[in-house]
Amino acid sequence: MNLLHAFENGGVAGISRLPDKVIETVISKLFFFDDRVFKVYKWREGSIGDFTHPVFRKDFFRDDFRWNEAMSPETYIRLGYVRQEGNQYVQVPESEAEDFFIEMRKINEKNVLYTLLQQGTVSTVDLQSLVKTTFERLDTLTESVRDEFSDIFSISLPEMHTQDMESTRDWIRMHDDSLFKTRAGEIAETLIRFIPSYAPFRAFDTKQYLASVDNHAGNILLEDDEVRFIDSMPPMRIWRSRSPLYILSRPATDVEVLIGKESADHMYAEYTKLRGEPVDASERAYCQSVAALIMALYRRSMGEEEVSDRYLSFSREKSGELGIFA
């Protein structure tokens, strides 16, 4: 028996019943009990890393909770430590742990930003609050992890963007739809060619990097006049630092695609107000094209072809503003 089986079968001390619901992802399972959710990663090896290796597993749980608790302390409660004793798992000090779980409060899916954008119920004040909360919390998170992740906080911006796009291009090649693959591939090629040509990327000071978050609109909630985040930590270590404008452009792209440019402009204006940094038009176009291309791929993998095509068209439009063509 492992911890996944224990949660499924009432074998965790202090939780003496079966879960109300279980949701399975590629790398984890979520166990729902009343207003609490427990997340456990599977014991498997994959592209993200080897979750069967004790050190990787412990470090991943630690970082996942640290990222998420920093971004949404209202939602993420604790990192739990357990050890098997007989036919159940009992909670123990960290030094004695054989496995781990993350405990969080259950969210109301009706408050997910992606859903609210589709319903057209998001205000300018909501978006300004999102920008402010994002960067307040990212500044704190960055301060706590920069030294530990100094290797990825020192990569040049052109190299970082190139690595990202190579990864995205590999993802494009996995899709079966030949027309979609061709259109997405052309956009990716344009973006890859733009990176070394753009002088501000080469001049970027790596001290400006922030700890990155996976902050597309499906991972953000607007609830009780507060902004909350879920699944904040990018799973690949190399993705955990980014430029501030790239981070902003993830949700701003969702906003622009789903409800319009004027609303996204309010987010960029709030960013300039908060950080005193003007938004470069070409960098915005690049970051939004990348963000939209990623969402086109993601939404297509979820079977949402219509919205995927909207994101793909937007990505093509933004890449066309860069003046470089594949």
Short mmCIF file of C-alpha atoms in Angstrom, two decimals:
data_model
loop_
_atom_site.label_atom_id
_atom_site.label_comp_id
_atom_site.label_asym_id
_atom_site.label_seq_id
_atom_site.Cartn_x
_atom_site.Cartn_y
_atom_site.Cartn_z
CA MET A 1 0.00 0.00 0.00
CA ASN A 2 1.20 3.49 -0.82
CA LEU A 3 -0.19 6.85 0.30
CA LEU A 4 -2.47 7.15 -2.74
CA HIS A 5 -4.14 3.85 -1.86
CA ALA A 6 -4.34 4.89 1.78
CA PHE A 7 -6.26 8.09 0.97
CA GLU A 8 -8.55 6.18 -1.37
CA ASN A 9 -9.37 3.54 1.25
CA GLY A 10 -9.54 5.42 4.54
CA GLY A 11 -6.05 4.43 5.58
CA VAL A 12 -4.70 7.79 6.77
CA ALA A 13 -4.79 8.38 10.53
CA GLY A 14 -7.09 11.27 11.40
CA ILE A 15 -9.10 10.83 8.18
CA SER A 16 -11.16 7.77 8.97
CA ARG A 17 -13.45 7.62 5.95
CA LEU A 18 -13.46 7.40 2.20
CA PRO A 19 -13.07 10.60 0.15
CA ASP A 20 -16.15 12.36 -1.23
CA LYS A 21 -14.47 12.60 -4.62
CA VAL A 22 -11.14 11.82 -6.28
CA ILE A 23 -9.74 13.74 -9.24
CA GLU A 24 -6.80 12.26 -11.10
CA THR A 25 -4.27 14.23 -13.15
CA VAL A 26 -1.29 12.96 -15.10
CA ILE A 27 1.03 13.23 -12.10
CA SER A 28 -1.21 13.45 -9.01
CA LYS A 29 -4.50 12.65 -7.33
CA LEU A 30 -6.72 15.07 -5.40
CA PHE A 31 -8.81 13.69 -2.55
CA PHE A 32 -11.85 15.71 -1.45
CA PHE A 33 -13.20 15.59 2.12
CA ASP A 34 -15.90 18.15 2.98
CA ASP A 35 -14.14 21.54 2.68
CA ARG A 36 -10.61 20.10 2.47
CA VAL A 37 -8.57 18.72 -0.42
CA PHE A 38 -5.43 16.59 -0.11
CA LYS A 39 -2.96 16.40 -3.00
CA VAL A 40 -0.58 13.47 -3.44
CA TYR A 41 1.84 12.97 -6.32
CA LYS A 42 1.98 9.59 -7.99
CA TRP A 43 5.03 7.37 -7.65
CA ARG A 44 6.16 7.61 -11.26
CA GLU A 45 8.95 8.82 -13.50
CA GLY A 46 8.20 11.25 -16.32
CA SER A 47 9.22 14.40 -18.15
CA ILE A 48 8.93 16.52 -15.02
CA GLY A 49 11.18 14.27 -12.96
CA ASP A 50 11.42 11.02 -11.03
CA PHE A 51 8.77 11.02 -8.32
CA THR A 52 10.05 7.63 -7.14
CA HIS A 53 13.34 9.21 -6.07
CA PRO A 54 13.06 10.25 -2.40
CA VAL A 55 15.08 13.45 -2.73
CA PHE A 56 13.29 14.69 -5.86
CA ARG A 57 9.93 13.78 -4.36
CA LYS A 58 10.58 15.61 -1.10
CA ASP A 59 12.00 18.68 -2.84
CA PHE A 60 9.09 18.85 -5.29
CA PHE A 61 6.48 18.68 -2.52
CA ARG A 62 8.40 21.31 -0.52
CA ASP A 63 8.68 23.70 -3.46
CA ASP A 64 5.10 23.12 -4.57
CA PHE A 65 3.75 24.03 -1.16
CA ARG A 66 6.16 26.96 -0.76
CA TRP A 67 5.10 28.48 -4.11
CA ASN A 68 1.41 27.95 -3.52
CA GLU A 69 1.32 29.06 0.10
CA ALA A 70 3.18 32.26 -0.82
CA MET A 71 0.73 33.03 -3.63
CA SER A 72 -2.45 31.94 -1.84
CA PRO A 73 -2.10 31.58 1.94
CA GLU A 74 -5.90 31.62 2.20
CA THR A 75 -6.09 28.36 0.24
CA TYR A 76 -2.97 26.34 1.06
CA ILE A 77 -2.93 25.08 4.63
CA ARG A 78 0.07 22.83 5.21
CA LEU A 79 2.57 20.30 3.93
CA GLY A 80 1.89 17.01 5.70
CA TYR A 81 4.48 14.36 6.61
CA VAL A 82 3.52 10.70 6.96
CA ARG A 83 4.97 7.24 7.51
CA GLN A 84 3.39 3.83 7.08
CA GLU A 85 2.69 1.91 10.28
CA GLY A 86 0.91 -1.38 9.77
CA ASN A 87 -2.14 -0.91 7.56
CA GLN A 88 -2.30 2.89 7.76
CA TYR A 89 -0.25 6.04 7.36
CA VAL A 90 0.34 8.20 10.43
CA GLN A 91 1.52 11.79 10.61
CA VAL A 92 5.11 12.25 11.80
CA PRO A 93 7.80 14.97 12.03
CA GLU A 94 9.46 15.90 8.73
CA SER A 95 12.65 14.04 9.67
CA GLU A 96 10.71 10.75 9.90
CA ALA A 97 8.56 11.16 6.80
CA GLU A 98 8.31 8.52 4.09
CA ASP A 99 5.83 10.48 2.00
CA PHE A 100 4.00 13.80 1.87
CA PHE A 101 0.71 15.48 1.07
CA ILE A 102 -0.48 19.04 0.55
CA GLU A 103 -3.65 20.09 2.38
CA MET A 104 -5.73 22.93 0.99
CA ARG A 105 -9.18 24.42 1.28
CA LYS A 106 -11.65 23.42 -1.40
CA ILE A 107 -12.24 26.12 -3.98
CA ASN A 108 -15.49 27.16 -5.61
CA GLU A 109 -14.96 26.48 -9.31
CA LYS A 110 -17.58 29.10 -10.17
CA ASN A 111 -15.02 31.73 -9.11
CA VAL A 112 -12.26 30.65 -11.50
CA LEU A 113 -11.19 33.63 -13.62
CA TYR A 114 -11.39 31.69 -16.89
CA THR A 115 -15.06 30.94 -16.19
CA LEU A 116 -15.81 34.51 -15.11
CA LEU A 117 -14.19 35.89 -18.26
CA GLN A 118 -16.33 33.64 -20.43
CA GLN A 119 -19.39 34.92 -18.55
CA GLY A 120 -18.27 38.55 -18.92
CA THR A 121 -18.53 39.24 -15.19
CA VAL A 122 -15.01 40.59 -14.52
CA SER A 123 -14.60 44.32 -13.77
CA THR A 124 -11.68 46.67 -14.29
CA VAL A 125 -11.28 46.84 -10.51
CA ASP A 126 -11.00 43.04 -10.42
CA LEU A 127 -8.23 43.10 -13.02
CA GLN A 128 -6.33 45.89 -11.30
CA SER A 129 -6.54 43.96 -8.03
CA LEU A 130 -5.24 40.87 -9.80
CA VAL A 131 -2.16 42.72 -11.05
CA LYS A 132 -1.46 44.30 -7.69
CA THR A 133 -1.87 41.06 -5.72
CA THR A 134 0.22 39.07 -8.21
CA PHE A 135 3.27 41.28 -7.96
CA GLU A 136 3.02 41.93 -4.23
CA ARG A 137 3.12 38.20 -3.60
CA LEU A 138 5.69 37.48 -6.29
CA ASP A 139 8.08 40.02 -4.81
CA THR A 140 7.91 38.19 -1.49
CA LEU A 141 8.25 34.75 -3.09
CA THR A 142 11.18 35.88 -5.22
CA GLU A 143 13.07 37.14 -2.20
CA SER A 144 12.70 33.75 -0.52
CA VAL A 145 13.83 31.59 -3.48
CA ARG A 146 16.24 33.66 -5.59
CA ASP A 147 19.43 32.44 -3.91
CA GLU A 148 18.37 28.79 -3.91
CA PHE A 149 17.45 28.97 -7.59
CA SER A 150 20.34 31.23 -8.58
CA ASP A 151 21.11 29.14 -11.68
CA ILE A 152 17.76 29.82 -13.34
CA PHE A 153 17.73 33.45 -12.17
CA SER A 154 20.98 34.06 -14.08
CA ILE A 155 20.09 32.67 -17.53
CA SER A 156 20.05 35.36 -20.21
CA LEU A 157 16.59 36.36 -21.39
CA PRO A 158 17.20 35.31 -25.04
CA GLU A 159 18.37 31.89 -23.84
CA MET A 160 15.36 31.53 -21.55
CA HIS A 161 12.88 32.49 -24.28
CA THR A 162 14.60 30.13 -26.74
CA GLN A 163 14.42 27.20 -24.32
CA ASP A 164 10.73 27.91 -23.79
CA MET A 165 9.95 28.03 -27.47
CA GLU A 166 11.89 24.84 -28.21
CA SER A 167 9.77 23.12 -25.56
CA THR A 168 6.59 24.58 -27.05
CA ARG A 169 7.63 23.48 -30.53
CA ASP A 170 8.09 19.93 -29.25
CA TRP A 171 4.54 20.10 -27.83
CA ILE A 172 3.21 21.29 -31.19
CA ARG A 173 4.75 18.27 -32.93
CA MET A 174 2.78 15.93 -30.66
CA HIS A 175 -0.59 17.08 -32.03
CA ASP A 176 -2.39 14.98 -34.63
CA ASP A 177 -4.28 17.74 -36.47
CA SER A 178 -1.99 18.52 -39.41
CA LEU A 179 -3.52 21.94 -40.19
CA PHE A 180 -3.33 23.04 -36.56
CA LYS A 181 0.20 21.71 -36.31
CA THR A 182 1.25 23.65 -39.42
CA ARG A 183 -0.31 26.93 -38.27
CA ALA A 184 1.08 26.64 -34.75
CA GLY A 185 4.50 25.63 -36.08
CA GLU A 186 4.67 28.72 -38.30
CA ILE A 187 3.95 30.96 -35.30
CA ALA A 188 6.57 29.20 -33.20
CA GLU A 189 9.15 29.63 -35.95
CA THR A 190 8.41 33.36 -36.15
CA LEU A 191 8.81 33.75 -32.40
CA ILE A 192 12.06 31.78 -32.34
CA ARG A 193 13.50 33.97 -35.09
CA PHE A 194 12.42 37.13 -33.26
CA ILE A 195 14.22 36.35 -29.99
CA PRO A 196 17.87 36.96 -31.06
CA SER A 197 16.89 39.90 -33.25
CA TYR A 198 15.44 41.99 -30.43
CA ALA A 199 18.02 44.18 -28.68
CA PRO A 200 16.04 44.76 -25.43
CA PHE A 201 16.03 41.01 -24.81
CA ARG A 202 19.82 40.96 -25.05
CA ALA A 203 20.06 43.97 -22.72
CA PHE A 204 17.74 42.54 -20.06
CA ASP A 205 19.23 42.59 -16.56
CA THR A 206 18.69 39.18 -14.96
CA LYS A 207 18.30 40.90 -11.58
CA GLN A 208 14.83 41.86 -12.81
CA TYR A 209 13.65 38.24 -12.97
CA LEU A 210 10.86 37.24 -10.61
CA ALA A 211 9.85 33.82 -9.37
CA SER A 212 7.42 32.63 -12.00
CA VAL A 213 3.93 31.23 -11.55
CA ASP A 214 1.62 29.23 -13.77
CA ASN A 215 -0.92 32.03 -13.72
CA HIS A 216 -3.18 31.47 -16.68
CA ALA A 217 -6.83 32.29 -16.01
CA GLY A 218 -7.69 28.70 -15.11
CA ASN A 219 -5.41 28.94 -12.08
CA ILE A 220 -6.75 32.22 -10.68
CA LEU A 221 -9.86 32.80 -8.57
CA LEU A 222 -11.75 35.98 -7.76
CA GLU A 223 -13.52 35.18 -4.52
CA ASP A 224 -14.95 37.37 -1.75
CA ASP A 225 -13.25 40.45 -3.26
CA GLU A 226 -9.90 38.65 -3.03
CA VAL A 227 -7.53 37.22 -5.60
CA ARG A 228 -6.48 33.62 -5.04
CA PHE A 229 -4.18 31.29 -6.94
CA ILE A 230 -4.05 27.52 -7.35
CA ASP A 231 -1.38 25.23 -8.82
CA SER A 232 1.00 28.18 -8.92
CA MET A 233 4.33 26.40 -9.17
CA PRO A 234 5.54 25.69 -12.70
CA PRO A 235 6.32 21.96 -12.65
CA MET A 236 9.63 22.16 -14.51
CA ARG A 237 12.40 23.75 -12.48
CA ILE A 238 13.68 25.72 -15.48
CA TRP A 239 10.30 27.50 -15.72
CA ARG A 240 10.42 28.96 -12.21
CA SER A 241 11.86 32.37 -13.06
CA ARG A 242 10.60 34.79 -15.71
CA SER A 243 10.57 38.44 -16.67
CA PRO A 244 7.81 40.51 -15.02
CA LEU A 245 6.13 41.35 -18.32
CA TYR A 246 5.97 37.70 -19.34
CA ILE A 247 4.30 36.85 -16.02
CA LEU A 248 1.74 39.63 -16.45
CA SER A 249 1.05 38.61 -20.04
CA ARG A 250 -0.20 35.13 -19.14
CA PRO A 251 -3.50 36.31 -17.58
CA ALA A 252 -3.59 39.50 -19.67
CA THR A 253 -3.68 37.36 -22.80
CA ASP A 254 -6.65 35.38 -21.49
CA VAL A 255 -8.38 38.67 -20.74
CA GLU A 256 -7.68 40.12 -24.19
CA VAL A 257 -8.76 36.98 -26.04
CA LEU A 258 -11.92 36.43 -24.01
CA ILE A 259 -13.22 39.95 -23.31
CA GLY A 260 -11.11 42.41 -25.31
CA LYS A 261 -8.03 44.59 -25.61
CA GLU A 262 -9.37 47.49 -23.55
CA SER A 263 -9.61 45.30 -20.47
CA ALA A 264 -6.09 43.93 -21.00
CA ASP A 265 -4.82 47.51 -21.43
CA HIS A 266 -6.05 48.27 -17.90
CA MET A 267 -3.84 45.47 -16.60
CA TYR A 268 -0.76 46.75 -18.38
CA ALA A 269 -1.50 50.29 -17.18
CA GLU A 270 -1.76 49.05 -13.60
CA TYR A 271 1.55 47.24 -14.05
CA THR A 272 3.22 50.47 -15.20
CA LYS A 273 1.70 52.34 -12.26
CA LEU A 274 2.89 49.79 -9.72
CA ARG A 275 6.37 49.06 -11.04
CA GLY A 276 7.25 52.27 -12.84
CA GLU A 277 8.13 50.30 -15.95
CA PRO A 278 6.68 51.30 -19.32
CA VAL A 279 5.35 48.43 -21.41
CA ASP A 280 7.33 47.92 -24.60
CA ALA A 281 4.89 47.23 -27.44
CA SER A 282 7.04 44.61 -29.15
CA GLU A 283 7.77 42.76 -25.91
CA ARG A 284 4.07 42.78 -25.08
CA ALA A 285 3.23 41.38 -28.52
CA TYR A 286 5.88 38.67 -28.15
CA CYS A 287 4.80 37.63 -24.64
CA GLN A 288 1.13 37.59 -25.60
CA SER A 289 1.80 35.57 -28.72
CA VAL A 290 3.68 32.99 -26.65
CA ALA A 291 0.97 32.90 -23.97
CA ALA A 292 -1.79 32.50 -26.55
CA LEU A 293 0.10 29.76 -28.39
CA ILE A 294 0.48 27.81 -25.14
CA MET A 295 -3.23 28.22 -24.39
CA ALA A 296 -4.16 27.16 -27.93
CA LEU A 297 -2.22 23.95 -27.37
CA TYR A 298 -3.65 23.41 -23.90
CA ARG A 299 -7.27 24.09 -24.83
CA ARG A 300 -6.98 21.82 -27.86
CA SER A 301 -5.67 19.03 -25.65
CA MET A 302 -8.82 19.54 -23.55
CA GLY A 303 -11.01 19.12 -26.64
CA GLU A 304 -11.99 22.83 -26.77
CA GLU A 305 -11.31 23.39 -30.46
CA GLU A 306 -13.30 26.61 -30.89
CA VAL A 307 -11.54 28.48 -28.07
CA SER A 308 -8.22 26.92 -29.12
CA ASP A 309 -8.67 28.43 -32.58
CA ARG A 310 -9.39 31.83 -31.01
CA TYR A 311 -6.13 31.69 -29.10
CA LEU A 312 -4.23 30.50 -32.16
CA SER A 313 -5.58 33.34 -34.31
CA PHE A 314 -4.66 35.84 -31.60
CA SER A 315 -1.15 34.37 -31.36
CA ARG A 316 -0.73 34.70 -35.11
CA GLU A 317 -1.95 38.30 -34.99
CA LYS A 318 0.52 39.22 -32.26
CA SER A 319 3.44 37.43 -33.90
CA GLY A 320 2.64 39.34 -37.08
CA GLU A 321 3.24 42.60 -35.20
CA LEU A 322 6.88 41.65 -34.66
CA GLY A 323 7.91 42.24 -38.28
CA ILE A 324 9.55 38.83 -38.72
CA PHE A 325 7.96 36.10 -40.77
CA ALA A 326 8.72 32.41 -40.97
#
